[in-house]
PDB file of C-alpha atoms in Angstrom:
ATOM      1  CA  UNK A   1       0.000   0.000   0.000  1.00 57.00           C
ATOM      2  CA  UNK A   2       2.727   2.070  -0.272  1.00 60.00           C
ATOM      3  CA  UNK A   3       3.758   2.012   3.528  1.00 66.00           C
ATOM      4  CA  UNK A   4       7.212   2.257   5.223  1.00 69.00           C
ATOM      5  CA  UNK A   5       8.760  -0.344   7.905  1.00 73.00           C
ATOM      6  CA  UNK A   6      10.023   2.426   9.895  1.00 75.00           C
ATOM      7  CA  UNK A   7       7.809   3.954  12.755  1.00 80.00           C
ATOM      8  CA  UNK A   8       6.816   7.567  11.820  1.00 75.00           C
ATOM      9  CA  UNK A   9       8.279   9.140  16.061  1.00 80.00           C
ATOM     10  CA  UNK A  10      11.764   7.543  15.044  1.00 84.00           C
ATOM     11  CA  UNK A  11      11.781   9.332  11.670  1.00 78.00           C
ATOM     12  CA  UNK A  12      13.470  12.472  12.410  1.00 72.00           C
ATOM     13  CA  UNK A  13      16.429  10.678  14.382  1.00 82.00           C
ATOM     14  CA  UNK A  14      17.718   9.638  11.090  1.00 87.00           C
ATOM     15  CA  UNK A  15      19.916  11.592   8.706  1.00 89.00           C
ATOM     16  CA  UNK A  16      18.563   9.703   5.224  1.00 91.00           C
ATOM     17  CA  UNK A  17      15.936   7.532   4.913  1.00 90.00           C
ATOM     18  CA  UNK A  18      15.989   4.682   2.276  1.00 91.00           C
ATOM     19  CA  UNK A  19      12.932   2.938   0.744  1.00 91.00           C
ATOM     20  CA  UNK A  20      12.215   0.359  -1.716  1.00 93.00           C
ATOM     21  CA  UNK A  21      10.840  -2.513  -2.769  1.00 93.00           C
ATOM     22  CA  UNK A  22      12.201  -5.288  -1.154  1.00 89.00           C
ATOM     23  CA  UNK A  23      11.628  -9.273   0.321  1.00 88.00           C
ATOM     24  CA  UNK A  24       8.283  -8.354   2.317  1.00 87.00           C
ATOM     25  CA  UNK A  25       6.333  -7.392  -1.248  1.00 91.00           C
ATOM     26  CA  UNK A  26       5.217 -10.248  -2.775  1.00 93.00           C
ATOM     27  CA  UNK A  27       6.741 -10.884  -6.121  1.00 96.00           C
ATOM     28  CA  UNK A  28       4.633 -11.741  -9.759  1.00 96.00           C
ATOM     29  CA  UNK A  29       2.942  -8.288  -9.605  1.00 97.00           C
ATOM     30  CA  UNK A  30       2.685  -6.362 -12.865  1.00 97.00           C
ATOM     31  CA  UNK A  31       4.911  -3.242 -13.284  1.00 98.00           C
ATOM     32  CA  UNK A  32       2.059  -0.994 -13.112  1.00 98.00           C
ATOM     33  CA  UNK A  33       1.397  -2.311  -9.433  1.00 97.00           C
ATOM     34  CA  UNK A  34       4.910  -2.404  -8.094  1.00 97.00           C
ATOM     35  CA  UNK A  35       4.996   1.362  -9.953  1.00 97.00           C
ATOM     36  CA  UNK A  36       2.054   2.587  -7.964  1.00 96.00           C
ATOM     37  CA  UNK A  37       3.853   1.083  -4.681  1.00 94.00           C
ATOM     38  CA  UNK A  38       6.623   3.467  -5.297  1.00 95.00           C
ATOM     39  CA  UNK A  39       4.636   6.240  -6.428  1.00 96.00           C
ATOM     40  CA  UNK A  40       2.331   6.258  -3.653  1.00 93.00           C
ATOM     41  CA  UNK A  41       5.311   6.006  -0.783  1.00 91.00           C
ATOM     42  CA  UNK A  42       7.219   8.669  -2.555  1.00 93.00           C
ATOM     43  CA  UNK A  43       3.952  11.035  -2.530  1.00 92.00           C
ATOM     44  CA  UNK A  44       2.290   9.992   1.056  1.00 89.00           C
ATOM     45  CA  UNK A  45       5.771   9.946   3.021  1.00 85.00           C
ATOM     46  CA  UNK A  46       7.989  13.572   2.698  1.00 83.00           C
ATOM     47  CA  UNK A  47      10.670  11.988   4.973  1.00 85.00           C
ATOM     48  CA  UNK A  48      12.312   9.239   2.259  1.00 90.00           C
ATOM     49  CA  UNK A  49      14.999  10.894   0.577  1.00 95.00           C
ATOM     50  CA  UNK A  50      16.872   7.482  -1.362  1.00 96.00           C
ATOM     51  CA  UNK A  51      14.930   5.033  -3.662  1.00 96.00           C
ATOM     52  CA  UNK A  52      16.497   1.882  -3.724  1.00 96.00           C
ATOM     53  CA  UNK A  53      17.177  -0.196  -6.721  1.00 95.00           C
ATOM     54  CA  UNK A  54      14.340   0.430  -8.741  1.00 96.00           C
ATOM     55  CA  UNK A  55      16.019  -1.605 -11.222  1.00 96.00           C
ATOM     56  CA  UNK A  56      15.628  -4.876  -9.801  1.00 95.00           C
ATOM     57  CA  UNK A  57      14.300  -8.020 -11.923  1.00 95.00           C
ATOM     58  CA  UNK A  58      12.118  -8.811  -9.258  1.00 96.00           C
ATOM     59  CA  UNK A  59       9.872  -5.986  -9.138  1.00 97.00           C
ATOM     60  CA  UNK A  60       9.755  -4.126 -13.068  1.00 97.00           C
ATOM     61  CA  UNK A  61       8.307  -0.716 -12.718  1.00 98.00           C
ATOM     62  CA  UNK A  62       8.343   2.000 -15.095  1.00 98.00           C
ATOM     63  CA  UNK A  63      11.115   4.100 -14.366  1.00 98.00           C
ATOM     64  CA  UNK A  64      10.586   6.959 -16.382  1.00 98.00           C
ATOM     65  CA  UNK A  65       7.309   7.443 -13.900  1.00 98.00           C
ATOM     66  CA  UNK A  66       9.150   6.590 -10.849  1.00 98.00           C
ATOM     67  CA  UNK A  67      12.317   9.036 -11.518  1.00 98.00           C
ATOM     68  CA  UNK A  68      10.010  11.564 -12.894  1.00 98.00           C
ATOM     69  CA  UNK A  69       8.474  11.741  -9.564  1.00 98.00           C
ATOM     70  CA  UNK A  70      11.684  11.559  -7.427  1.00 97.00           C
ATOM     71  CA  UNK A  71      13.153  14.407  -9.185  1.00 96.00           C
ATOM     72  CA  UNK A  72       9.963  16.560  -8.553  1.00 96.00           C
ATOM     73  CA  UNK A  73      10.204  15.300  -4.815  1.00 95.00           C
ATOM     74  CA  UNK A  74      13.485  15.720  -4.362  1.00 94.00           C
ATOM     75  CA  UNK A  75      14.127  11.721  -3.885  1.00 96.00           C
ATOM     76  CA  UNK A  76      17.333  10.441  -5.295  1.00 97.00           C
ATOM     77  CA  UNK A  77      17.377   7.381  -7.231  1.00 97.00           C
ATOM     78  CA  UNK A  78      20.069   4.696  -5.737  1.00 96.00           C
ATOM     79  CA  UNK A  79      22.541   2.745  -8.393  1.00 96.00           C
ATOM     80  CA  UNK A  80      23.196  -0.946  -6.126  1.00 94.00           C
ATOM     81  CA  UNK A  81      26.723  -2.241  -6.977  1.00 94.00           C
ATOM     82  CA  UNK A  82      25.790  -5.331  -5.077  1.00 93.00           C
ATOM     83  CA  UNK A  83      22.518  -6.213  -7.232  1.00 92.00           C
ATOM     84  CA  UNK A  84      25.023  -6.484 -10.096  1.00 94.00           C
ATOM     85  CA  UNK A  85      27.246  -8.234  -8.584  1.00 91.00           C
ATOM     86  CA  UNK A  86      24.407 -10.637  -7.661  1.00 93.00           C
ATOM     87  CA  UNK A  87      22.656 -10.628 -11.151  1.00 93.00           C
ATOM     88  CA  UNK A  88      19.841  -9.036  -9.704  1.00 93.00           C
ATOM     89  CA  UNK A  89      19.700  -6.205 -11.733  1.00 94.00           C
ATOM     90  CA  UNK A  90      17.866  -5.819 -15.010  1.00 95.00           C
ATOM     91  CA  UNK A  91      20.367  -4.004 -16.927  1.00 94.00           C
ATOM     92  CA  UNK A  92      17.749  -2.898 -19.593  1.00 95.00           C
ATOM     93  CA  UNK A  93      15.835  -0.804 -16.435  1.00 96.00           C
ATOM     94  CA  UNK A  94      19.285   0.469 -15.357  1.00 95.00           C
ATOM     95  CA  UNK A  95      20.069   1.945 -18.737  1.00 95.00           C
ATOM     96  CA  UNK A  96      16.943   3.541 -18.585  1.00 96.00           C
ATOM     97  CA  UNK A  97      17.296   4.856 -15.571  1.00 96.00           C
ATOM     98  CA  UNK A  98      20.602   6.313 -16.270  1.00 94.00           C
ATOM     99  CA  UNK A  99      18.769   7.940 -19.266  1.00 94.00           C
ATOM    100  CA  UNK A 100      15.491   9.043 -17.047  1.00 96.00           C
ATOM    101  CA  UNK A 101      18.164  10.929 -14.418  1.00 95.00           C
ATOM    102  CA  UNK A 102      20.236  12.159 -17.187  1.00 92.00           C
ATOM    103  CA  UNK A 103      17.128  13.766 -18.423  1.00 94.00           C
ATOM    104  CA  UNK A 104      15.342  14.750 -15.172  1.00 95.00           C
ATOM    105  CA  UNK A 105      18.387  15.794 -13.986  1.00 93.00           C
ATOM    106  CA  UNK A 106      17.298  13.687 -10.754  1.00 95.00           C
ATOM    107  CA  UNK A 107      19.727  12.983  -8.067  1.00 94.00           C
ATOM    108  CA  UNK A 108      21.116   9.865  -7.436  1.00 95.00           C
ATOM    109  CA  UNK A 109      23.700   8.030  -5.262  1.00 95.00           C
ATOM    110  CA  UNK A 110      25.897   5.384  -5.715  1.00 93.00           C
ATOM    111  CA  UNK A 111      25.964   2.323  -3.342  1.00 93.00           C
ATOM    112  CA  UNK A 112      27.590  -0.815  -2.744  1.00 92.00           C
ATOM    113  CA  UNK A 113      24.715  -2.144  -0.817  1.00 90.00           C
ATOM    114  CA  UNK A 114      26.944  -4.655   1.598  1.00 85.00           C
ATOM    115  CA  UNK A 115      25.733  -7.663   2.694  1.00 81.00           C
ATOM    116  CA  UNK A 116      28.851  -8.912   3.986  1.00 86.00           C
ATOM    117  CA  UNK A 117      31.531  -6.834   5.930  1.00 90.00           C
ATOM    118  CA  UNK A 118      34.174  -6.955   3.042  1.00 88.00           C
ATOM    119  CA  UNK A 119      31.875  -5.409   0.293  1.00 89.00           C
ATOM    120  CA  UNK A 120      31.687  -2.443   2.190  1.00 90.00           C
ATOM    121  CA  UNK A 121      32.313   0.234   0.041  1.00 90.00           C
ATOM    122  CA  UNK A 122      32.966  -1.999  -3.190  1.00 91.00           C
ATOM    123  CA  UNK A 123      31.340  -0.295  -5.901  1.00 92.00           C
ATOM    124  CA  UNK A 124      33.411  -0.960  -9.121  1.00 92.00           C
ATOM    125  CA  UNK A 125      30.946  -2.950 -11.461  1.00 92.00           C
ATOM    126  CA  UNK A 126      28.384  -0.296 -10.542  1.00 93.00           C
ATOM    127  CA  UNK A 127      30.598   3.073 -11.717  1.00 90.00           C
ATOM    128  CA  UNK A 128      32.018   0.383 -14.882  1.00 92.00           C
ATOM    129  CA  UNK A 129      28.289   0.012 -15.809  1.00 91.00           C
ATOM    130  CA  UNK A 130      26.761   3.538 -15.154  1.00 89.00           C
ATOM    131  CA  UNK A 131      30.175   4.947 -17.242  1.00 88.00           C
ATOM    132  CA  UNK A 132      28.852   2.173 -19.885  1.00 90.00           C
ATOM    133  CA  UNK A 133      25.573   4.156 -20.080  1.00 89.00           C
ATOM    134  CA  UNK A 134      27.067   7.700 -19.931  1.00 85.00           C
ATOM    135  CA  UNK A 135      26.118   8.610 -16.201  1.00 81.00           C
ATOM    136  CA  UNK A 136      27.115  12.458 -15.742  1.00 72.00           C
ATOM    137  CA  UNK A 137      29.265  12.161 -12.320  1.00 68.00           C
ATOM    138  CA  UNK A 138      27.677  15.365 -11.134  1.00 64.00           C
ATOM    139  CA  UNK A 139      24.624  13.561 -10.576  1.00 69.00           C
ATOM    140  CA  UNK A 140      25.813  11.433  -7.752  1.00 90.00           C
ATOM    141  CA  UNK A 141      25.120  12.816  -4.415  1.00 92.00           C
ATOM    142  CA  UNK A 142      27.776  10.901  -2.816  1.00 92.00           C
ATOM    143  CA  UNK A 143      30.424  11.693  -5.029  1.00 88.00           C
ATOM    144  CA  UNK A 144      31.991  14.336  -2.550  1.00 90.00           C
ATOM    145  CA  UNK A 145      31.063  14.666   1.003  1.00 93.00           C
ATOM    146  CA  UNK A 146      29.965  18.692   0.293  1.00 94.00           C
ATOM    147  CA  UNK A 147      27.517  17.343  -2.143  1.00 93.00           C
ATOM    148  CA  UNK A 148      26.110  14.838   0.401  1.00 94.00           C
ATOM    149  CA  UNK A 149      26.166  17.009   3.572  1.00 95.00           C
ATOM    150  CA  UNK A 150      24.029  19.568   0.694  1.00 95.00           C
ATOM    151  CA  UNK A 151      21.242  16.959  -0.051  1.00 95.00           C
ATOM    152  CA  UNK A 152      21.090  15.654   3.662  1.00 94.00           C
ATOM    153  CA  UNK A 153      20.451  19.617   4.390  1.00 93.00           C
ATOM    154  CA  UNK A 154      18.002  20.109   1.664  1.00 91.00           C
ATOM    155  CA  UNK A 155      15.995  16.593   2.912  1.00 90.00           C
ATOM    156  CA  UNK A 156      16.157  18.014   5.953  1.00 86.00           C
ATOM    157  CA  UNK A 157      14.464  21.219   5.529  1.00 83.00           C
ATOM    158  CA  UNK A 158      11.531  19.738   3.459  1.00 74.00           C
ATOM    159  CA  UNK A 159      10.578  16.939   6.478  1.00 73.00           C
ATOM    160  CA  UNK A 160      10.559  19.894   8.759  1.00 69.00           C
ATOM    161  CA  UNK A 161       8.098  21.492   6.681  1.00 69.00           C
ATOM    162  CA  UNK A 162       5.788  18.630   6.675  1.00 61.00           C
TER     163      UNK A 162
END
């Protein structure tokens, strides 16, 4: 329905929030109802700031929708080394989500998403295939600490408006 896992009074402890679709939505949808999913938590809930993966096989949505709607909100759009690494990723939804950023101009972030203590911060088959697709660099929130501490500060300011 759209809902988040985390409880609404510990929201404004955290610095970022991440949300996406994930083990707890039941897979075999179409991609117009795992779309809506993301649509609807990105429009009910002003306090996510990072969509995760929305180019995983398991859950096709449209991403020219979804990134449309993150740029608007201010949402950046997260590029998962470890999906790849995993073959989780449909590489025909990550190009066109490089192209949907490129053209929103959305922000995104680069992540190694570790699952085990010595991927942490192992992102090279992630930057190898977002260079493959053309990826400006000056997307990437995380690509210098300034340009991080800048989004976490601009999140910021629109939660404590809602």
């Amino acid at each position: 329905n759209g809902g988040v896992d985390v409880p609404v009074d510990l929201i404004s402890k955290f610095d970022i929030i991440l949300f996406g679709l994930h083990s707890n939505i039941p897979r075999g949808k179409s991609e117009e109802y795992y779309t809506e999913l993301l649509l609807s938590s990105m429009q009910t809930h002003p306090y996510v700031d990072v969509l995760t993966h929305p180019d995983i096989k398991f859950y096709p949505v449209n991403i020219k929708r979804v990134v449309e709607t993150a740029a608007l909100l201010g949402i950046a759009v997260e590029f998962n080394n470890a999906n790849i690494m995993y073959e989780k990723t449909n590489l025909n939804k990550m190009k066109e989500l490089v192209e949907a950023v490129r053209e929103t101009e959305c922000t995104a972030v680069i992540s190694s998403d570790a699952h085990f203590i010595y991927e942490i911060g192992e992102d090279k088959q992630v930057i190898e295939t977002v260079k493959k697709y053309k990826m400006p660099q000056v997307n990437f929130i995380n690509s210098t600490f300034e340009l991080l501490l800048d989004f976490i500060e601009k999140r910021r300011k629109n939660k404590n408006k809602n």
